[in-house]
Amino acid sequence: MGQGNPLVILHGLFGTSDNWQTLARRWSEAGHRVIVADLRNHGRSFHSAEHSYELMSQDILGLFNHLQLDAATTTLLGHSMGGKASMRFALDHPERLARLVVVDIAPRVSDMAHQDDILAGLNAVPVSTLESRQQAEDALAQHIPQPSVRQFLLKNLYRLEDNSFAWRQNLAALNEHMQAIGAEITSNQPFLKPALFIRGGKSDYISTEDKLYGIPAIFPNSQVETIVNAGHWVHAEAPDAVFELVHAFAAQG
């Protein structure tokens, strides 16, 4: 999509590249070359028993190599878990990208306890005997009261050729490695290139302390932009604001 500066987009936990298609299309129409990828154990990417930011950084390097992306013009954008994977890659391979965008996540340890209900809901769905999507939603509803969250998770449910159901994400691996998904991103060497952190004003994933100390310690050439009326799903709740921020940032030389 598009022929301009490359913009690589990485989704968050339990998400897929589909979550970003609407904005991806807009950025493409605005002149960017947009690449939206599924991280390991998500979407249509491969399943692995291992799941860590070190491994995801290696996966991203493989993608950059395969696409022969120009380091002088490439922007890497990640949301939540994808944001931490993007930070890890930027710190591991700063020579491979021009700038970084992180959407609503800080480098510090993330408390994953808020995922307990989601995991309980996903694990409660009887996938092997499932007869309808409604049956899956009913099982999720026992643990997840928000319809929007249930609909987001149900995007991962698909039918096999024999008409049975399966999850696109590797639920067993994600269950096993939830602590690793919350892990802190650290580095002895800061990422000196430009970095944009987009924060939801109604979200607590980036605190004032993160903004003042945690982020600048590793990303000294960073700015934090707060979108006041958005929560953690900033790109879904305030797409116009996210579009403008990223378009201006990624269009730089």
XYZ file of N, CA and C in Angstrom:
759
model
N 0.834 -1.190 0.000
C 0.000 0.000 0.000
C 0.877 1.252 0.000
N 0.664 2.123 -0.955
C 1.420 3.366 -0.987
C 2.864 3.156 -1.417
N 3.528 4.217 -1.835
C 4.908 4.122 -2.316
C 5.864 5.027 -1.545
N 5.384 5.680 -0.491
C 6.205 6.635 0.236
C 7.030 5.994 1.332
N 7.292 6.776 2.390
C 8.077 6.265 3.513
C 7.387 5.066 4.149
N 8.118 3.967 4.399
C 7.493 2.785 4.997
C 7.007 3.060 6.417
N 5.817 2.551 6.730
C 5.226 2.605 8.066
C 4.796 1.186 8.417
N 5.500 0.580 9.381
C 5.203 -0.789 9.807
C 4.384 -0.725 11.085
N 3.247 -1.448 11.109
C 2.303 -1.373 12.230
C 2.169 -2.734 12.906
N 2.277 -2.746 14.242
C 2.156 -3.972 15.039
C 1.029 -3.815 16.058
N 0.125 -4.773 16.097
C -1.053 -4.764 16.972
C -0.694 -5.164 18.407
N -1.701 -5.134 19.278
C -1.520 -5.501 20.675
C -1.959 -6.931 20.979
N -1.927 -7.278 22.264
C -2.274 -8.615 22.743
C -3.703 -8.985 22.333
N -3.872 -10.204 21.817
C -5.150 -10.750 21.336
C -5.663 -10.019 20.100
N -4.862 -9.106 19.547
C -5.275 -8.379 18.360
C -4.750 -9.041 17.094
N -5.044 -8.406 15.968
C -4.511 -8.840 14.672
C -4.272 -7.593 13.823
N -3.666 -7.801 12.685
C -3.434 -6.693 11.758
C -4.747 -6.040 11.334
N -5.850 -6.808 11.362
C -7.151 -6.260 10.953
C -7.565 -5.061 11.805
N -7.112 -5.029 13.066
C -7.488 -3.924 13.959
C -7.034 -2.575 13.411
N -6.034 -2.574 12.536
C -5.441 -1.330 12.055
C -5.751 -1.038 10.586
N -6.637 -1.844 9.962
C -6.836 -1.707 8.518
C -7.398 -0.349 8.109
N -8.318 0.193 8.891
C -8.936 1.470 8.503
C -7.917 2.599 8.498
N -7.134 2.700 9.572
C -6.096 3.733 9.617
C -5.002 3.444 8.600
N -4.655 2.176 8.425
C -3.619 1.820 7.450
C -4.004 2.319 6.056
N -5.276 2.151 5.714
C -5.751 2.598 4.398
C -5.621 4.123 4.276
N -5.954 4.822 5.353
C -5.866 6.290 5.323
C -4.411 6.748 5.179
N -3.504 6.111 5.914
C -2.091 6.492 5.794
C -1.549 6.158 4.407
N -2.020 5.056 3.849
C -1.603 4.697 2.494
C -2.077 5.737 1.490
N -3.336 6.154 1.642
C -3.889 7.170 0.734
C -3.176 8.510 0.900
N -2.588 8.709 2.095
C -1.841 9.946 2.353
C -0.396 9.857 1.859
N -0.020 8.699 1.287
C 1.286 8.591 0.647
C 2.304 7.689 1.307
N 1.956 7.079 2.438
C 2.901 6.179 3.098
C 2.832 4.779 2.485
N 3.935 4.056 2.551
C 3.935 2.635 2.209
C 3.660 1.872 3.511
N 2.452 1.358 3.678
C 2.019 0.801 4.960
C 2.118 -0.725 4.955
N 2.747 -1.261 5.989
C 2.860 -2.707 6.186
C 2.254 -3.028 7.545
N 1.193 -3.835 7.562
C 0.537 -4.206 8.817
C 0.774 -5.699 9.035
N 1.434 -6.047 10.138
C 1.858 -7.424 10.363
C 1.145 -8.050 11.550
N 1.005 -9.377 11.519
C 0.555 -10.138 12.688
C 1.786 -10.629 13.443
N 1.839 -10.356 14.740
C 2.936 -10.867 15.570
C 2.783 -12.373 15.793
N 3.869 -13.025 16.202
C 3.816 -14.472 16.463
C 2.668 -14.808 17.432
N 2.084 -15.963 17.209
C 0.980 -16.475 18.039
C -0.290 -15.638 17.933
N -0.393 -14.820 16.889
C -1.559 -13.976 16.654
C -1.922 -13.995 15.170
N -3.202 -13.755 14.889
C -3.650 -13.598 13.515
C -3.265 -14.756 12.629
N -2.689 -14.435 11.478
C -2.299 -15.461 10.513
C -0.810 -15.789 10.573
N -0.127 -15.271 11.590
C 1.293 -15.606 11.755
C 1.455 -16.966 12.429
N 2.685 -17.434 12.434
C 2.979 -18.780 12.939
C 2.739 -18.890 14.442
N 2.452 -20.117 14.876
C 2.330 -20.421 16.300
C 3.657 -20.984 16.796
N 4.004 -20.597 18.016
C 5.242 -21.063 18.644
C 4.977 -21.260 20.123
N 5.649 -22.226 20.739
C 5.524 -22.415 22.186
C 6.199 -21.278 22.943
N 7.079 -20.523 22.269
C 7.835 -19.436 22.905
C 7.240 -18.081 22.539
N 7.262 -17.172 23.505
C 6.694 -15.843 23.265
C 7.411 -14.854 24.174
N 8.292 -14.052 23.609
C 9.026 -13.050 24.387
C 9.343 -11.869 23.483
N 9.692 -10.738 24.093
C 10.021 -9.559 23.288
C 11.339 -9.737 22.541
N 12.260 -10.500 23.105
C 13.521 -10.783 22.398
C 13.225 -11.533 21.107
N 12.333 -12.529 21.186
C 11.985 -13.304 19.985
C 11.172 -12.465 18.999
N 10.272 -11.645 19.506
C 9.490 -10.785 18.605
C 10.399 -9.778 17.906
N 11.425 -9.308 18.599
C 12.399 -8.411 17.969
C 13.091 -9.107 16.801
N 13.442 -10.376 16.995
C 14.054 -11.151 15.907
C 13.074 -11.344 14.750
N 11.800 -11.593 15.093
C 10.776 -11.739 14.045
C 10.664 -10.456 13.215
N 10.659 -9.310 13.900
C 10.542 -8.017 13.201
C 11.758 -7.799 12.303
N 12.934 -8.172 12.783
C 14.143 -8.058 11.957
C 14.001 -8.896 10.694
N 13.452 -10.104 10.833
C 13.224 -10.942 9.659
C 12.278 -10.286 8.670
N 11.234 -9.631 9.182
C 10.283 -8.924 8.317
C 10.967 -7.764 7.603
N 11.755 -6.972 8.357
C 12.471 -5.844 7.749
C 13.429 -6.329 6.661
N 14.126 -7.426 6.937
C 15.068 -7.975 5.945
C 14.318 -8.454 4.703
N 13.220 -9.160 4.917
C 12.443 -9.717 3.809
C 11.918 -8.608 2.893
N 11.461 -7.516 3.505
C 10.890 -6.412 2.724
C 11.946 -5.410 2.265
N 13.197 -5.602 2.718
C 14.312 -4.721 2.359
C 13.947 -3.254 2.614
N 13.478 -2.995 3.835
C 13.032 -1.646 4.180
C 14.214 -0.704 4.337
N 14.037 0.504 3.839
C 15.072 1.536 3.906
C 15.116 2.119 5.315
N 16.212 1.878 6.015
C 16.331 2.328 7.408
C 16.225 3.841 7.540
N 16.602 4.564 6.510
C 16.619 6.036 6.588
C 15.223 6.641 6.596
N 14.216 5.869 6.173
C 12.870 6.436 6.043
C 11.794 5.631 6.764
N 12.122 4.505 7.386
C 11.105 3.602 7.948
C 10.694 4.000 9.356
N 9.377 4.052 9.580
C 8.798 4.263 10.905
C 8.186 2.954 11.387
N 8.463 2.580 12.631
C 7.859 1.403 13.253
C 6.870 1.873 14.307
N 5.623 1.394 14.207
C 4.562 1.761 15.141
C 4.025 0.509 15.811
N 3.861 0.552 17.126
C 3.273 -0.578 17.842
C 2.331 -0.125 18.929
N 1.246 -0.874 19.121
C 0.269 -0.588 20.178
C 0.374 -1.643 21.269
N 0.462 -1.202 22.520
C 0.423 -2.089 23.685
C 1.518 -3.153 23.585
N 1.191 -4.441 23.521
C 2.229 -5.462 23.373
C 3.078 -5.194 22.130
N 2.433 -4.772 21.046
C 3.178 -4.422 19.839
C 4.080 -3.221 20.052
N 3.672 -2.330 20.977
C 4.523 -1.190 21.328
C 5.770 -1.627 22.061
N 5.614 -2.591 22.960
C 6.793 -3.096 23.671
C 7.716 -3.865 22.715
N 7.123 -4.628 21.795
C 7.935 -5.318 20.788
C 8.683 -4.305 19.926
N 8.023 -3.205 19.589
C 8.647 -2.152 18.778
C 9.782 -1.473 19.535
N 9.571 -1.214 20.831
C 10.642 -0.639 21.647
C 11.847 -1.567 21.696
N 11.584 -2.870 21.910
C 12.675 -3.845 21.988
C 13.462 -3.857 20.675
N 12.758 -3.840 19.547
C 13.426 -3.852 18.241
C 14.243 -2.580 18.029
N 13.656 -1.429 18.388
C 14.360 -0.151 18.204
C 15.647 -0.113 19.031
N 15.612 -0.672 20.232
C 16.797 -0.698 21.094
C 17.812 -1.731 20.613
N 17.325 -2.848 20.069
C 18.220 -3.901 19.570
C 18.858 -3.527 18.230
N 18.082 -2.837 17.381
C 18.526 -2.568 15.998
C 18.241 -1.114 15.616
N 18.813 -0.157 16.346
C 18.503 1.253 16.064
C 18.899 1.683 14.655
N 19.846 0.960 14.063
C 20.322 1.318 12.723
C 19.325 0.923 11.634
N 18.248 0.187 12.001
C 17.331 -0.342 10.996
C 16.062 0.497 10.810
N 15.897 1.570 11.585
C 14.702 2.393 11.409
C 15.030 3.855 11.666
N 14.156 4.722 11.153
C 14.371 6.167 11.283
C 13.701 6.729 12.525
N 12.547 6.153 12.887
C 11.794 6.693 14.016
C 10.817 5.641 14.530
N 10.340 5.892 15.745
C 9.499 4.935 16.468
C 8.217 5.614 16.951
N 7.092 4.906 16.828
C 5.829 5.362 17.412
C 5.312 4.273 18.346
N 5.008 4.644 19.576
C 4.483 3.693 20.563
C 3.121 4.197 21.030
N 2.102 3.354 20.912
C 0.745 3.756 21.268
C 0.336 3.139 22.604
N 0.204 3.983 23.595
C -0.341 3.706 24.924
C 0.280 2.504 25.650
N 1.598 2.539 25.769
C 2.310 1.582 26.622
C 3.644 2.226 27.005
N 4.089 1.928 28.223
C 5.371 2.445 28.711
C 6.371 1.294 28.787
N 7.662 1.586 28.897
C 8.658 0.507 28.972
C 8.611 -0.291 30.280
N 7.996 0.267 31.322
C 8.007 -0.416 32.625
C 7.183 -1.709 32.606
N 7.298 -2.468 33.691
C 6.505 -3.690 33.850
C 5.020 -3.341 33.769
N 4.272 -4.132 33.020
C 2.814 -3.951 32.924
C 2.134 -4.958 33.846
N 1.184 -4.495 34.626
C 0.401 -5.385 35.479
C -0.574 -6.156 34.596
N -0.386 -7.470 34.510
C -1.205 -8.278 33.608
C -2.444 -8.850 34.292
N -2.682 -8.474 35.562
C -3.837 -9.013 36.288
C -5.154 -8.662 35.599
N -5.170 -7.510 34.908
C -6.398 -7.093 34.223
C -6.740 -8.009 33.053
N -5.806 -8.886 32.672
C -6.077 -9.845 31.590
C -6.713 -11.132 32.118
N -6.822 -11.274 33.438
C -7.322 -12.531 34.004
C -8.727 -12.860 33.511
N -9.612 -11.851 33.486
C -10.984 -12.104 33.047
C -11.029 -12.473 31.564
N -10.188 -11.806 30.774
C -10.153 -12.118 29.340
C -9.670 -13.547 29.115
N -8.604 -13.927 29.806
C -8.111 -15.301 29.681
C -9.154 -16.306 30.151
N -9.822 -15.995 31.259
C -10.864 -16.894 31.761
C -11.981 -17.053 30.729
N -12.360 -15.940 30.113
C -13.398 -15.985 29.094
C -12.980 -16.797 27.879
N -11.774 -16.546 27.380
C -11.279 -17.284 26.209
C -11.172 -18.779 26.511
N -10.669 -19.094 27.695
C -10.507 -20.506 28.061
C -11.849 -21.192 28.322
N -12.900 -20.399 28.594
C -14.221 -20.971 28.854
C -14.967 -21.331 27.573
N -14.500 -20.815 26.450
C -15.174 -21.110 25.171
C -14.853 -22.550 24.758
N -15.864 -23.402 24.600
C -15.624 -24.808 24.238
C -15.359 -24.959 22.739
N -14.184 -24.523 22.316
C -13.899 -24.417 20.874
C -14.106 -25.745 20.142
N -13.698 -26.856 20.747
C -13.748 -28.146 20.048
C -15.183 -28.613 19.782
N -16.139 -28.138 20.579
C -17.529 -28.574 20.394
C -18.454 -27.416 20.008
N -17.854 -26.266 19.706
C -18.630 -25.057 19.417
C -19.497 -25.239 18.174
N -20.752 -24.759 18.265
C -21.665 -24.874 17.124
C -22.016 -23.523 16.498
N -21.760 -22.427 17.227
C -22.086 -21.109 16.678
C -21.253 -20.035 17.355
N -21.143 -18.872 16.705
C -20.448 -17.734 17.295
C -21.204 -17.219 18.515
N -22.541 -17.326 18.460
C -23.346 -16.876 19.598
C -23.032 -17.694 20.845
N -22.827 -18.981 20.671
C -22.458 -19.840 21.797
C -21.121 -19.386 22.389
N -20.197 -19.000 21.526
C -18.896 -18.505 21.995
C -19.072 -17.194 22.753
N -19.917 -16.306 22.226
C -20.132 -15.034 22.911
C -20.791 -15.246 24.275
N -21.711 -16.186 24.349
C -22.360 -16.474 25.626
C -21.348 -16.943 26.663
N -20.388 -17.760 26.234
C -19.355 -18.240 27.155
C -18.450 -17.092 27.597
N -18.094 -16.218 26.667
C -17.266 -15.054 27.000
C -17.985 -14.135 27.979
N -19.301 -13.992 27.785
C -20.080 -13.047 28.592
C -20.099 -13.407 30.070
N -19.829 -14.670 30.386
C -19.777 -15.081 31.791
C -18.609 -14.419 32.520
N -17.606 -13.976 31.763
C -16.398 -13.391 32.355
C -16.136 -11.960 31.903
N -16.674 -11.584 30.734
C -16.358 -10.284 30.126
C -17.657 -9.535 29.854
N -18.016 -8.557 30.702
C -19.309 -7.887 30.553
C -19.390 -6.920 29.374
N -18.220 -6.411 28.906
C -18.257 -5.370 27.865
C -18.445 -5.988 26.476
N -19.567 -5.676 25.804
C -19.798 -6.219 24.453
C -18.673 -5.890 23.467
N -18.094 -4.690 23.585
C -17.051 -4.293 22.632
C -15.811 -5.174 22.782
N -15.477 -5.546 24.021
C -14.323 -6.423 24.246
C -14.609 -7.817 23.702
N -15.842 -8.303 23.912
C -16.206 -9.629 23.387
C -16.115 -9.644 21.860
N -16.609 -8.588 21.221
C -16.565 -8.534 19.758
C -15.124 -8.483 19.251
N -14.273 -7.742 19.951
C -12.850 -7.680 19.606
C -12.227 -9.079 19.670
N -12.510 -9.815 20.740
C -11.932 -11.158 20.910
C -12.503 -12.148 19.888
N -13.776 -11.993 19.563
C -14.408 -12.931 18.630
C -13.888 -12.785 17.202
N -13.175 -11.669 16.922
C -12.553 -11.547 15.597
C -11.480 -12.618 15.381
N -11.021 -13.224 16.484
C -10.004 -14.273 16.384
C -10.600 -15.659 16.124
N -11.922 -15.763 16.150
C -12.588 -17.059 15.977
C -12.899 -17.265 14.502
N -12.512 -18.419 13.969
C -12.788 -18.681 12.553
C -13.150 -20.147 12.345
N -13.747 -20.433 11.195
C -14.173 -21.799 10.876
C -13.101 -22.519 10.054
N -12.881 -23.771 10.398
C -11.997 -24.633 9.626
C -12.773 -25.223 8.446
N -12.069 -25.945 7.584
C -12.722 -26.496 6.389
C -13.834 -27.478 6.740
N -13.694 -28.164 7.877
C -14.742 -29.116 8.274
C -15.888 -28.446 9.027
N -15.879 -27.092 9.025
C -16.928 -26.271 9.641
C -16.828 -26.167 11.159
N -15.807 -26.773 11.749
C -15.578 -26.576 13.183
C -14.879 -25.237 13.396
N -14.774 -24.817 14.657
C -14.185 -23.523 14.982
C -12.777 -23.675 15.562
N -11.993 -22.607 15.433
C -10.659 -22.553 16.055
C -10.321 -21.097 16.327
N -9.396 -20.880 17.264
C -8.853 -19.546 17.518
C -7.662 -19.289 16.605
N -7.540 -18.091 16.115
C -6.341 -17.742 15.353
C -5.136 -17.591 16.280
N -5.343 -17.043 17.489
C -4.205 -16.882 18.388
C -3.863 -18.211 19.064
N -2.605 -18.338 19.449
C -2.128 -19.526 20.151
C -2.409 -19.321 21.638
N -3.608 -19.700 22.053
C -4.066 -19.399 23.405
C -3.195 -20.074 24.462
N -2.749 -21.283 24.181
C -1.916 -22.002 25.158
C -0.610 -21.254 25.421
N 0.036 -20.783 24.363
C 1.310 -20.074 24.523
C 1.110 -18.737 25.233
N 0.036 -18.027 24.894
C -0.217 -16.728 25.526
C -0.544 -16.911 27.008
N -1.306 -17.951 27.331
C -1.552 -18.295 28.739
C -0.239 -18.494 29.480
N 0.655 -19.234 28.854
C 1.916 -19.635 29.487
C 2.852 -18.450 29.696
N 2.812 -17.490 28.794
C 3.819 -16.427 28.789
C 3.252 -15.048 29.128
N 2.169 -15.002 29.884
C 1.555 -13.714 30.214
C 2.525 -12.815 30.994
N 3.326 -13.409 31.868
C 4.287 -12.603 32.632
C 5.322 -11.980 31.699
N 5.758 -12.732 30.696
C 6.728 -12.202 29.727
C 6.119 -11.072 28.904
N 4.810 -11.128 28.659
C 4.143 -10.079 27.895
C 4.101 -8.781 28.700
N 4.096 -8.895 30.030
C 4.113 -7.716 30.882
C 5.499 -7.221 31.227
N 6.537 -7.886 30.716
C 7.917 -7.603 31.133
C 8.358 -6.181 30.801
N 9.293 -5.691 31.597
C 9.883 -4.370 31.375
C 10.818 -4.403 30.169
N 10.858 -3.307 29.441
C 11.807 -3.135 28.342
C 12.968 -2.290 28.871
N 14.145 -2.861 28.887
C 15.318 -2.165 29.419
C 16.437 -2.154 28.385
N 17.401 -1.262 28.588
C 18.561 -1.208 27.694
C 19.660 -0.372 28.331
N 20.892 -0.801 28.117
C 22.038 -0.002 28.562
C 22.290 1.179 27.631
N 21.845 1.009 26.378
C 22.045 2.061 25.374
C 20.693 2.635 24.973
N 20.472 3.931 25.142
C 19.186 4.522 24.746
C 19.013 4.553 23.226
N 17.781 4.658 22.798
C 17.441 4.856 21.383
C 17.428 6.360 21.136
N 18.358 6.826 20.330
C 18.589 8.271 20.201
C 17.774 8.930 19.087
N 17.144 8.130 18.253
C 16.368 8.689 17.143
C 14.991 9.157 17.645
N 14.248 9.884 16.807
C 12.954 10.411 17.258
C 11.965 9.305 17.633
N 11.249 9.531 18.718
C 10.218 8.594 19.169
C 8.989 9.386 19.598
N 7.825 8.912 19.168
C 6.549 9.531 19.524
C 5.738 8.531 20.340
N 5.363 8.919 21.552
C 4.488 8.106 22.394
C 3.108 8.761 22.402
N 2.091 8.005 22.015
C 0.715 8.498 21.991
C -0.027 7.872 23.166
N -0.558 8.727 24.007
C -1.140 8.285 25.269
C -2.637 8.594 25.307
N -3.426 7.618 25.743
C -4.844 7.862 25.950
C -5.062 8.566 27.282
N -5.760 9.703 27.262
C -5.960 10.472 28.481
C -6.763 9.739 29.542
N -7.590 8.771 29.115
C -8.398 7.985 30.054
C -7.727 6.659 30.415
N -6.507 6.455 29.960
C -5.787 5.206 30.192
C -4.690 5.423 31.230
N -4.342 4.357 31.946
C -3.256 4.463 32.927
C -2.012 3.688 32.491
N -1.939 3.330 31.204
C -0.792 2.557 30.708
C 0.474 3.411 30.619
N 0.318 4.729 30.450
C 1.457 5.659 30.512
C 1.144 6.671 31.608
N 1.875 6.586 32.715
C 1.640 7.473 33.853
C 2.442 8.765 33.692
N 2.178 9.716 34.570
C 2.959 10.956 34.576
C 4.431 10.659 34.850
N 4.689 9.701 35.750
C 6.076 9.318 36.047
C 6.755 8.706 34.824
N 6.014 7.880 34.075
C 6.559 7.323 32.822
C 6.936 8.465 31.876
N 6.028 9.432 31.753
C 6.227 10.545 30.825
C 7.446 11.376 31.202
N 7.627 11.612 32.498
C 8.699 12.490 32.962
C 10.048 11.783 33.093
N 10.015 10.498 33.456
C 11.267 9.806 33.790
C 11.493 8.514 32.997
N 10.530 7.597 33.051
C 10.749 6.267 32.482
C 11.007 6.262 30.988
N 10.182 7.008 30.247
C 10.338 7.038 28.785
C 11.587 7.824 28.370
N 11.821 9.051 28.879
C 13.016 9.800 28.467
C 14.341 9.116 28.822
N 14.337 8.264 29.858
C 15.577 7.578 30.248
C 16.089 6.664 29.138
N 15.172 6.064 28.391
C 15.570 5.125 27.319
C 15.360 5.745 25.940
N 14.423 6.684 25.848
C 14.110 7.340 24.574
C 14.243 8.854 24.772
N 15.482 9.348 24.856
C 15.701 10.760 25.199
C 15.194 11.730 24.136
N 15.062 11.267 22.898
C 14.572 12.130 21.816
C 13.096 11.829 21.545
N 12.318 11.764 22.639
C 10.912 11.382 22.516
C 9.978 12.516 22.916
N 8.757 12.414 22.452
C 7.686 13.308 22.875
C 6.483 12.442 23.228
N 5.703 12.864 24.217
C 4.489 12.156 24.611
C 3.299 13.053 24.313
N 2.415 12.570 23.455
C 1.212 13.326 23.096
C 0.001 12.630 23.711
N -0.791 13.359 24.472
C -1.973 12.795 25.120
C -3.230 13.153 24.335
N -4.026 12.134 24.004
C -5.328 12.340 23.373
C -6.373 12.210 24.477
N -6.896 13.357 24.893
C -7.592 13.481 26.172
C -8.767 12.522 26.318
N -9.609 12.407 25.314
C -10.863 11.662 25.463
C -10.780 10.208 25.024
N -9.576 9.657 24.957
C -9.412 8.267 24.528
C -8.868 7.415 25.658
N -9.205 6.130 25.617
C -8.656 5.160 26.551
C -7.501 4.404 25.917
N -7.318 3.145 26.330
C -6.180 2.364 25.850
C -6.263 2.104 24.340
N -7.484 1.954 23.820
C -7.661 1.705 22.380
C -7.736 3.046 21.647
N -6.650 3.800 21.762
C -6.621 5.173 21.259
C -6.991 5.222 19.782
N -6.442 4.311 19.001
C -6.631 4.345 17.544
C -8.074 4.049 17.144
N -8.792 3.291 17.983
C -10.198 3.006 17.691
C -11.101 4.132 18.180
N -10.713 4.772 19.303
C -11.560 5.786 19.921
C -11.318 7.181 19.362
N -10.109 7.446 18.878
C -9.782 8.776 18.340
C -8.952 8.624 17.065
N -9.511 7.976 16.043
C -8.721 7.686 14.844
C -8.205 8.921 14.120
N -8.997 9.998 14.105
C -8.562 11.200 13.391
C -7.316 11.801 14.045
N -7.317 11.861 15.372
C -6.167 12.425 16.084
C -4.926 11.563 15.891
N -5.093 10.236 15.952
C -3.959 9.329 15.744
C -3.455 9.444 14.313
N -4.382 9.517 13.367
C -3.984 9.665 11.960
C -3.083 10.881 11.776
N -3.510 12.022 12.301
C -2.767 13.269 12.096
C -1.399 13.218 12.773
N -1.346 12.739 14.013
C -0.075 12.675 14.745
C 0.938 11.806 14.009
N 0.504 10.612 13.608
C 1.429 9.671 12.964
C 1.786 10.136 11.564
N 0.821 10.667 10.827
C 1.100 11.137 9.472
C 2.183 12.215 9.476
N 2.043 13.191 10.368
C 3.029 14.279 10.442
C 4.386 13.763 10.875
N 4.401 12.842 11.826
C 5.655 12.318 12.371
C 6.367 11.426 11.358
N 5.630 10.533 10.710
C 6.236 9.564 9.790
C 6.587 10.183 8.444
N 6.024 11.333 8.127
C 6.306 11.980 6.836
C 7.606 12.755 6.839
N 8.264 12.825 8.003
C 9.530 13.542 8.073
C 10.573 12.847 7.191
N 11.591 13.608 6.787
C 12.588 13.105 5.842
C 13.302 11.874 6.272
